[in-house]
Amino acid sequence: MIFVDVLAGGVRGGTAILYAALGETLAERAGVINLGTEGSMLTGALAAYAVTAGTGDPWAGVLAGACAGALLAAVHAFTVLSRGANQLATGLVVLFLGAGLTSMFGAAYVGRAISPFQPYPIPGLSRIPWAGPILFDHDPLVYASYLLAPALWWLLFRSRWGLVVRSAGERPAVLATYGHSPLLVRYLAVVGGGLLAGIGGAHLSTAYANAWFENMTAGRGFIAVALVIFAAWHPLRAVGGAYLFGAALALSPALQARGYGFNQFALDALPYLVTIAALIVLGRRQTGAAPEDLSRVFQLTPTR
């Protein structure tokens, strides 16, 4: 059924974006926006693919991708937090840095074969009509994302650690009076967000596309940043946004496989049009949920 194929493709195709969106949620909750998320995804995708090609172990590739994404995010964190650079401009520069590095070092891996992650149908659950193929017939990184989103929600809103992170994004001066370093908290949040974006890139190259090619993220990092606003900085709401984008991506091959004739360019643009439409409808309504210190970056509130 095309309905099942599109939704299953939405889960699979949206997972890379979900990892990046969850990472960006963490960073923005601490008061830092990272437009370089796309770059972290790119470096994560290449590092994961290169290590998987060299070792034959996709899990080693995921570890390498996570480290690469975190390293690039650390560049953003240092430039913004220690040197006081503009967050939006620095994020774009970091993005281009990641794109340039992956273009330079990735040429050797174009067309190279790897042993990617394979789908693992969960016994019993994968046989459930509709829900089985949609949710329980995927690779291990998809299943891990099922746990990550609620885990991050619990950490942010039900733990002392999450209170410290949110305080860094809301009232860093108050946080400092309680003996915590807002600078350190923000460093950890930004680097942790880059780590998750790197895992998203690793999923893209070692489980979704099973290939490496230049600029393979195709704007997914920017979509992840937009989804954070769409989800009102809430990890669980980001799940729906990521899968919505993934379903829009999956619609084109599902229609083509059944012989439907649609304009390919229109289908390729559909995921981005869906994201823009969601932001138009919900964006202004959700901006009030932005962390107070982050709103100054967006210029949502007047500064003095």
mmCIF file of N, CA and C in Angstrom, residues 185-291:
data_model
loop_
_atom_site.group_PDB
_atom_site.id
_atom_site.type_symbol
_atom_site.label_atom_id
_atom_site.label_comp_id
_atom_site.label_asym_id
_atom_site.label_seq_id
_atom_site.Cartn_x
_atom_site.Cartn_y
_atom_site.Cartn_z
ATOM 1 N N VAL A 185 28.155 25.161 30.396
ATOM 2 C CA VAL A 185 26.906 24.488 30.032
ATOM 3 C C VAL A 185 26.617 24.664 28.551
ATOM 4 N N ARG A 186 26.828 25.873 28.049
ATOM 5 C CA ARG A 186 26.570 26.129 26.632
ATOM 6 C C ARG A 186 27.564 25.409 25.737
ATOM 7 N N TYR A 187 28.811 25.359 26.147
ATOM 8 C CA TYR A 187 29.802 24.588 25.396
ATOM 9 C C TYR A 187 29.351 23.134 25.263
ATOM 10 N N LEU A 188 28.982 22.532 26.377
ATOM 11 C CA LEU A 188 28.586 21.116 26.366
ATOM 12 C C LEU A 188 27.340 20.898 25.522
ATOM 13 N N ALA A 189 26.390 21.836 25.594
ATOM 14 C CA ALA A 189 25.155 21.685 24.837
ATOM 15 C C ALA A 189 25.407 21.790 23.336
ATOM 16 N N VAL A 190 26.232 22.753 22.937
ATOM 17 C CA VAL A 190 26.509 22.932 21.507
ATOM 18 C C VAL A 190 27.290 21.741 20.961
ATOM 19 N N VAL A 191 28.305 21.309 21.695
ATOM 20 C CA VAL A 191 29.096 20.158 21.248
ATOM 21 C C VAL A 191 28.233 18.897 21.232
ATOM 22 N N GLY A 192 27.388 18.730 22.264
ATOM 23 C CA GLY A 192 26.474 17.583 22.274
ATOM 24 C C GLY A 192 25.498 17.627 21.123
ATOM 25 N N GLY A 193 25.025 18.832 20.780
ATOM 26 C CA GLY A 193 24.144 18.958 19.624
ATOM 27 C C GLY A 193 24.846 18.586 18.334
ATOM 28 N N GLY A 194 26.108 18.991 18.194
ATOM 29 C CA GLY A 194 26.878 18.613 17.014
ATOM 30 C C GLY A 194 27.110 17.115 16.943
ATOM 31 N N LEU A 195 27.300 16.501 18.108
ATOM 32 C CA LEU A 195 27.477 15.046 18.159
ATOM 33 C C LEU A 195 26.238 14.340 17.608
ATOM 34 N N LEU A 196 25.055 14.787 18.035
ATOM 35 C CA LEU A 196 23.825 14.167 17.535
ATOM 36 C C LEU A 196 23.631 14.432 16.047
ATOM 37 N N ALA A 197 23.987 15.643 15.594
ATOM 38 C CA ALA A 197 23.899 15.930 14.161
ATOM 39 C C ALA A 197 24.850 15.033 13.373
ATOM 40 N N GLY A 198 26.028 14.768 13.944
ATOM 41 C CA GLY A 198 26.965 13.855 13.296
ATOM 42 C C GLY A 198 26.405 12.449 13.171
ATOM 43 N N ILE A 199 25.684 12.014 14.201
ATOM 44 C CA ILE A 199 25.038 10.697 14.120
ATOM 45 C C ILE A 199 23.960 10.712 13.039
ATOM 46 N N GLY A 200 23.244 11.833 12.936
ATOM 47 C CA GLY A 200 22.265 11.952 11.850
ATOM 48 C C GLY A 200 22.920 11.825 10.492
ATOM 49 N N GLY A 201 24.061 12.469 10.311
ATOM 50 C CA GLY A 201 24.793 12.326 9.062
ATOM 51 C C GLY A 201 25.271 10.900 8.837
ATOM 52 N N ALA A 202 25.702 10.249 9.922
ATOM 53 C CA ALA A 202 26.137 8.854 9.816
ATOM 54 C C ALA A 202 24.994 7.955 9.366
ATOM 55 N N HIS A 203 23.809 8.216 9.889
ATOM 56 C CA HIS A 203 22.652 7.424 9.446
ATOM 57 C C HIS A 203 22.384 7.638 7.966
ATOM 58 N N LEU A 204 22.541 8.864 7.528
ATOM 59 C CA LEU A 204 22.275 9.182 6.129
ATOM 60 C C LEU A 204 23.196 8.397 5.188
ATOM 61 N N SER A 205 24.478 8.294 5.541
ATOM 62 C CA SER A 205 25.437 7.672 4.623
ATOM 63 C C SER A 205 25.576 6.162 4.817
ATOM 64 N N THR A 206 25.334 5.653 6.024
ATOM 65 C CA THR A 206 25.579 4.230 6.279
ATOM 66 C C THR A 206 24.315 3.400 6.468
ATOM 67 N N ALA A 207 23.134 4.056 6.449
ATOM 68 C CA ALA A 207 21.905 3.299 6.633
ATOM 69 C C ALA A 207 20.809 3.711 5.659
ATOM 70 N N TYR A 208 20.814 4.952 5.205
ATOM 71 C CA TYR A 208 19.747 5.440 4.325
ATOM 72 C C TYR A 208 20.184 5.406 2.863
ATOM 73 N N ALA A 209 21.190 6.208 2.519
ATOM 74 C CA ALA A 209 21.666 6.239 1.130
ATOM 75 C C ALA A 209 22.671 5.133 0.832
ATOM 76 N N ASN A 210 23.384 4.675 1.879
ATOM 77 C CA ASN A 210 24.441 3.660 1.715
ATOM 78 C C ASN A 210 25.468 4.095 0.673
ATOM 79 N N ALA A 211 25.768 5.379 0.693
ATOM 80 C CA ALA A 211 26.716 5.932 -0.277
ATOM 81 C C ALA A 211 27.204 7.270 0.253
ATOM 82 N N TRP A 212 28.309 7.737 -0.323
ATOM 83 C CA TRP A 212 28.773 9.085 -0.043
ATOM 84 C C TRP A 212 28.857 9.848 -1.357
ATOM 85 N N PHE A 213 28.327 11.062 -1.359
ATOM 86 C CA PHE A 213 28.511 11.968 -2.479
ATOM 87 C C PHE A 213 28.473 13.390 -1.934
ATOM 88 N N GLU A 214 29.034 14.305 -2.685
ATOM 89 C CA GLU A 214 29.214 15.676 -2.218
ATOM 90 C C GLU A 214 27.868 16.332 -1.880
ATOM 91 N N ASN A 215 27.840 17.031 -0.733
ATOM 92 C CA ASN A 215 26.643 17.758 -0.273
ATOM 93 C C ASN A 215 25.418 16.856 -0.199
ATOM 94 N N MET A 216 25.608 15.641 0.292
ATOM 95 C CA MET A 216 24.520 14.673 0.301
ATOM 96 C C MET A 216 23.416 15.027 1.289
ATOM 97 N N THR A 217 23.675 15.910 2.232
ATOM 98 C CA THR A 217 22.628 16.272 3.194
ATOM 99 C C THR A 217 21.527 17.105 2.549
ATOM 100 N N ALA A 218 21.833 17.823 1.477
ATOM 101 C CA ALA A 218 20.827 18.538 0.671
ATOM 102 C C ALA A 218 19.900 19.408 1.516
ATOM 103 N N GLY A 219 20.480 20.125 2.463
ATOM 104 C CA GLY A 219 19.683 21.062 3.251
ATOM 105 C C GLY A 219 19.014 20.485 4.477
ATOM 106 N N ARG A 220 19.260 19.225 4.781
ATOM 107 C CA ARG A 220 18.595 18.610 5.933
ATOM 108 C C ARG A 220 18.967 19.295 7.254
ATOM 109 N N GLY A 221 20.194 19.799 7.341
ATOM 110 C CA GLY A 221 20.591 20.492 8.556
ATOM 111 C C GLY A 221 19.787 21.761 8.777
ATOM 112 N N PHE A 222 19.510 22.490 7.701
ATOM 113 C CA PHE A 222 18.672 23.686 7.811
ATOM 114 C C PHE A 222 17.235 23.306 8.164
ATOM 115 N N ILE A 223 16.760 22.210 7.588
ATOM 116 C CA ILE A 223 15.423 21.737 7.925
ATOM 117 C C ILE A 223 15.349 21.405 9.417
ATOM 118 N N ALA A 224 16.410 20.793 9.946
ATOM 119 C CA ALA A 224 16.440 20.451 11.372
ATOM 120 C C ALA A 224 16.350 21.703 12.236
ATOM 121 N N VAL A 225 17.069 22.770 11.849
ATOM 122 C CA VAL A 225 16.995 24.023 12.603
ATOM 123 C C VAL A 225 15.582 24.584 12.538
ATOM 124 N N ALA A 226 14.954 24.521 11.359
ATOM 125 C CA ALA A 226 13.581 25.010 11.225
ATOM 126 C C ALA A 226 12.619 24.175 12.061
ATOM 127 N N LEU A 227 12.855 22.868 12.137
ATOM 128 C CA LEU A 227 11.969 21.994 12.904
ATOM 129 C C LEU A 227 12.005 22.314 14.390
ATOM 130 N N VAL A 228 13.121 22.806 14.878
ATOM 131 C CA VAL A 228 13.203 23.173 16.291
ATOM 132 C C VAL A 228 12.197 24.273 16.605
ATOM 133 N N ILE A 229 12.072 25.239 15.700
ATOM 134 C CA ILE A 229 11.082 26.301 15.872
ATOM 135 C C ILE A 229 9.679 25.729 15.696
ATOM 136 N N PHE A 230 9.506 24.914 14.658
ATOM 137 C CA PHE A 230 8.228 24.253 14.392
ATOM 138 C C PHE A 230 7.757 23.468 15.617
ATOM 139 N N ALA A 231 8.694 22.837 16.331
ATOM 140 C CA ALA A 231 8.373 22.010 17.493
ATOM 141 C C ALA A 231 8.377 22.793 18.799
ATOM 142 N N ALA A 232 8.556 24.111 18.730
ATOM 143 C CA ALA A 232 8.568 24.960 19.923
ATOM 144 C C ALA A 232 9.617 24.490 20.928
ATOM 145 N N TRP A 233 10.790 24.094 20.437
ATOM 146 C CA TRP A 233 11.913 23.710 21.276
ATOM 147 C C TRP A 233 11.554 22.544 22.197
ATOM 148 N N HIS A 234 10.733 21.632 21.681
ATOM 149 C CA HIS A 234 10.279 20.476 22.457
ATOM 150 C C HIS A 234 10.709 19.203 21.722
ATOM 151 N N PRO A 235 11.483 18.326 22.353
ATOM 152 C CA PRO A 235 12.031 17.156 21.650
ATOM 153 C C PRO A 235 10.971 16.228 21.065
ATOM 154 N N LEU A 236 9.879 15.993 21.779
ATOM 155 C CA LEU A 236 8.884 15.037 21.284
ATOM 156 C C LEU A 236 8.137 15.578 20.066
ATOM 157 N N ARG A 237 7.906 16.887 20.035
ATOM 158 C CA ARG A 237 7.238 17.466 18.875
ATOM 159 C C ARG A 237 8.133 17.438 17.647
ATOM 160 N N ALA A 238 9.428 17.436 17.854
ATOM 161 C CA ALA A 238 10.353 17.375 16.723
ATOM 162 C C ALA A 238 10.224 16.053 15.967
ATOM 163 N N VAL A 239 9.780 15.009 16.648
ATOM 164 C CA VAL A 239 9.628 13.702 16.005
ATOM 165 C C VAL A 239 8.633 13.795 14.847
ATOM 166 N N GLY A 240 7.476 14.404 15.127
ATOM 167 C CA GLY A 240 6.458 14.523 14.091
ATOM 168 C C GLY A 240 6.935 15.345 12.905
ATOM 169 N N GLY A 241 7.650 16.446 13.183
ATOM 170 C CA GLY A 241 8.156 17.282 12.101
ATOM 171 C C GLY A 241 9.166 16.558 11.234
ATOM 172 N N ALA A 242 10.057 15.798 11.864
ATOM 173 C CA ALA A 242 11.068 15.058 11.105
ATOM 174 C C ALA A 242 10.421 13.998 10.222
ATOM 175 N N TYR A 243 9.438 13.294 10.753
ATOM 176 C CA TYR A 243 8.776 12.250 9.975
ATOM 177 C C TYR A 243 7.903 12.838 8.869
ATOM 178 N N LEU A 244 7.357 14.033 9.103
ATOM 179 C CA LEU A 244 6.586 14.705 8.057
ATOM 180 C C LEU A 244 7.482 15.023 6.866
ATOM 181 N N PHE A 245 8.672 15.564 7.137
ATOM 182 C CA PHE A 245 9.615 15.851 6.066
ATOM 183 C C PHE A 245 10.046 14.552 5.385
ATOM 184 N N GLY A 246 10.315 13.515 6.187
ATOM 185 C CA GLY A 246 10.711 12.236 5.616
ATOM 186 C C GLY A 246 9.635 11.640 4.725
ATOM 187 N N ALA A 247 8.366 11.786 5.131
ATOM 188 C CA ALA A 247 7.262 11.267 4.318
ATOM 189 C C ALA A 247 7.165 12.017 2.988
ATOM 190 N N ALA A 248 7.416 13.333 3.030
ATOM 191 C CA ALA A 248 7.412 14.106 1.781
ATOM 192 C C ALA A 248 8.528 13.636 0.860
ATOM 193 N N LEU A 249 9.690 13.262 1.448
ATOM 194 C CA LEU A 249 10.778 12.705 0.642
ATOM 195 C C LEU A 249 10.392 11.355 0.050
ATOM 196 N N ALA A 250 9.673 10.538 0.829
ATOM 197 C CA ALA A 250 9.343 9.180 0.400
ATOM 198 C C ALA A 250 8.218 9.149 -0.622
ATOM 199 N N LEU A 251 7.469 10.238 -0.742
ATOM 200 C CA LEU A 251 6.311 10.235 -1.641
ATOM 201 C C LEU A 251 6.724 10.045 -3.094
ATOM 202 N N SER A 252 7.813 10.708 -3.509
ATOM 203 C CA SER A 252 8.230 10.638 -4.912
ATOM 204 C C SER A 252 8.559 9.216 -5.357
ATOM 205 N N PRO A 253 9.471 8.487 -4.660
ATOM 206 C CA PRO A 253 9.746 7.112 -5.123
ATOM 207 C C PRO A 253 8.540 6.195 -5.019
ATOM 208 N N ALA A 254 7.659 6.434 -4.033
ATOM 209 C CA ALA A 254 6.465 5.589 -3.902
ATOM 210 C C ALA A 254 5.535 5.783 -5.098
ATOM 211 N N LEU A 255 5.395 7.014 -5.551
ATOM 212 C CA LEU A 255 4.547 7.276 -6.713
ATOM 213 C C LEU A 255 5.177 6.735 -7.992
ATOM 214 N N GLN A 256 6.492 6.923 -8.120
ATOM 215 C CA GLN A 256 7.183 6.447 -9.318
ATOM 216 C C GLN A 256 7.125 4.930 -9.427
ATOM 217 N N ALA A 257 7.237 4.242 -8.289
ATOM 218 C CA ALA A 257 7.206 2.777 -8.307
ATOM 219 C C ALA A 257 5.862 2.245 -8.781
ATOM 220 N N ARG A 258 4.829 3.052 -8.655
ATOM 221 C CA ARG A 258 3.497 2.621 -9.068
ATOM 222 C C ARG A 258 3.082 3.219 -10.408
ATOM 223 N N GLY A 259 4.024 3.869 -11.065
ATOM 224 C CA GLY A 259 3.773 4.345 -12.407
ATOM 225 C C GLY A 259 3.004 5.644 -12.512
ATOM 226 N N TYR A 260 2.859 6.376 -11.418
ATOM 227 C CA TYR A 260 2.160 7.656 -11.491
ATOM 228 C C TYR A 260 3.076 8.702 -12.129
ATOM 229 N N GLY A 261 2.507 9.506 -13.017
ATOM 230 C CA GLY A 261 3.305 10.515 -13.702
ATOM 231 C C GLY A 261 3.131 11.887 -13.075
ATOM 232 N N PHE A 262 4.130 12.316 -12.333
ATOM 233 C CA PHE A 262 4.119 13.652 -11.735
ATOM 234 C C PHE A 262 5.416 14.354 -12.103
ATOM 235 N N ASN A 263 5.386 15.663 -12.089
ATOM 236 C CA ASN A 263 6.582 16.443 -12.365
ATOM 237 C C ASN A 263 7.624 16.169 -11.290
ATOM 238 N N GLN A 264 8.791 15.655 -11.714
ATOM 239 C CA GLN A 264 9.825 15.260 -10.756
ATOM 240 C C GLN A 264 10.350 16.456 -9.970
ATOM 241 N N PHE A 265 10.460 17.597 -10.628
ATOM 242 C CA PHE A 265 10.973 18.786 -9.936
ATOM 243 C C PHE A 265 10.015 19.239 -8.845
ATOM 244 N N ALA A 266 8.729 19.138 -9.114
ATOM 245 C CA ALA A 266 7.736 19.508 -8.107
ATOM 246 C C ALA A 266 7.804 18.553 -6.916
ATOM 247 N N LEU A 267 7.984 17.270 -7.195
ATOM 248 C CA LEU A 267 8.083 16.297 -6.111
ATOM 249 C C LEU A 267 9.349 16.515 -5.291
ATOM 250 N N ASP A 268 10.450 16.873 -5.967
ATOM 251 C CA ASP A 268 11.689 17.135 -5.239
ATOM 252 C C ASP A 268 11.563 18.351 -4.328
ATOM 253 N N ALA A 269 10.772 19.331 -4.755
ATOM 254 C CA ALA A 269 10.601 20.554 -3.960
ATOM 255 C C ALA A 269 9.586 20.375 -2.844
ATOM 256 N N LEU A 270 8.763 19.326 -2.914
ATOM 257 C CA LEU A 270 7.663 19.156 -1.972
ATOM 258 C C LEU A 270 8.098 19.159 -0.500
ATOM 259 N N PRO A 271 9.174 18.419 -0.111
ATOM 260 C CA PRO A 271 9.552 18.425 1.309
ATOM 261 C C PRO A 271 9.866 19.818 1.839
ATOM 262 N N TYR A 272 10.494 20.629 1.014
ATOM 263 C CA TYR A 272 10.864 21.974 1.462
ATOM 264 C C TYR A 272 9.640 22.890 1.500
ATOM 265 N N LEU A 273 8.708 22.687 0.565
ATOM 266 C CA LEU A 273 7.470 23.457 0.590
ATOM 267 C C LEU A 273 6.641 23.120 1.820
ATOM 268 N N VAL A 274 6.639 21.838 2.202
ATOM 269 C CA VAL A 274 5.925 21.428 3.414
ATOM 270 C C VAL A 274 6.510 22.105 4.638
ATOM 271 N N THR A 275 7.834 22.161 4.698
ATOM 272 C CA THR A 275 8.490 22.807 5.840
ATOM 273 C C THR A 275 8.163 24.292 5.891
ATOM 274 N N ILE A 276 8.217 24.965 4.737
ATOM 275 C CA ILE A 276 7.894 26.386 4.691
ATOM 276 C C ILE A 276 6.446 26.621 5.114
ATOM 277 N N ALA A 277 5.536 25.778 4.628
ATOM 278 C CA ALA A 277 4.132 25.933 4.989
ATOM 279 C C ALA A 277 3.927 25.763 6.490
ATOM 280 N N ALA A 278 4.623 24.785 7.075
ATOM 281 C CA ALA A 278 4.493 24.567 8.520
ATOM 282 C C ALA A 278 5.003 25.765 9.305
ATOM 283 N N LEU A 279 6.103 26.346 8.850
ATOM 284 C CA LEU A 279 6.652 27.515 9.537
ATOM 285 C C LEU A 279 5.732 28.726 9.392
ATOM 286 N N ILE A 280 5.105 28.886 8.220
ATOM 287 C CA ILE A 280 4.177 30.000 8.026
ATOM 288 C C ILE A 280 2.983 29.873 8.961
ATOM 289 N N VAL A 281 2.481 28.657 9.087
ATOM 290 C CA VAL A 281 1.288 28.438 9.908
ATOM 291 C C VAL A 281 1.596 28.504 11.392
ATOM 292 N N LEU A 282 2.726 27.882 11.786
ATOM 293 C CA LEU A 282 3.002 27.726 13.211
ATOM 294 C C LEU A 282 4.142 28.576 13.732
ATOM 295 N N GLY A 283 4.987 29.097 12.816
ATOM 296 C CA GLY A 283 6.206 29.759 13.258
ATOM 297 C C GLY A 283 5.976 30.904 14.200
ATOM 298 N N ARG A 284 5.111 31.858 13.831
ATOM 299 C CA ARG A 284 4.879 33.017 14.676
ATOM 300 C C ARG A 284 4.255 32.619 16.005
ATOM 301 N N ARG A 285 3.393 31.612 15.955
ATOM 302 C CA ARG A 285 2.749 31.151 17.183
ATOM 303 C C ARG A 285 3.760 30.522 18.137
ATOM 304 N N GLN A 286 4.805 29.890 17.588
ATOM 305 C CA GLN A 286 5.744 29.152 18.423
ATOM 306 C C GLN A 286 6.883 30.012 18.941
ATOM 307 N N THR A 287 7.108 31.183 18.348
ATOM 308 C CA THR A 287 8.281 31.950 18.748
ATOM 309 C C THR A 287 8.234 32.384 20.199
ATOM 310 N N GLY A 288 7.034 32.476 20.774
ATOM 311 C CA GLY A 288 6.933 32.836 22.179
ATOM 312 C C GLY A 288 7.527 31.794 23.105
ATOM 313 N N ALA A 289 7.718 30.573 22.590
ATOM 314 C CA ALA A 289 8.298 29.512 23.416
ATOM 315 C C ALA A 289 9.813 29.509 23.379
ATOM 316 N N ALA A 290 10.422 30.414 22.623
ATOM 317 C CA ALA A 290 11.880 30.439 22.513
ATOM 318 C C ALA A 290 12.517 30.765 23.854
ATOM 319 N N PRO A 291 13.626 30.114 24.188
ATOM 320 C CA PRO A 291 14.367 30.495 25.395
ATOM 321 C C PRO A 291 14.673 31.985 25.385
#
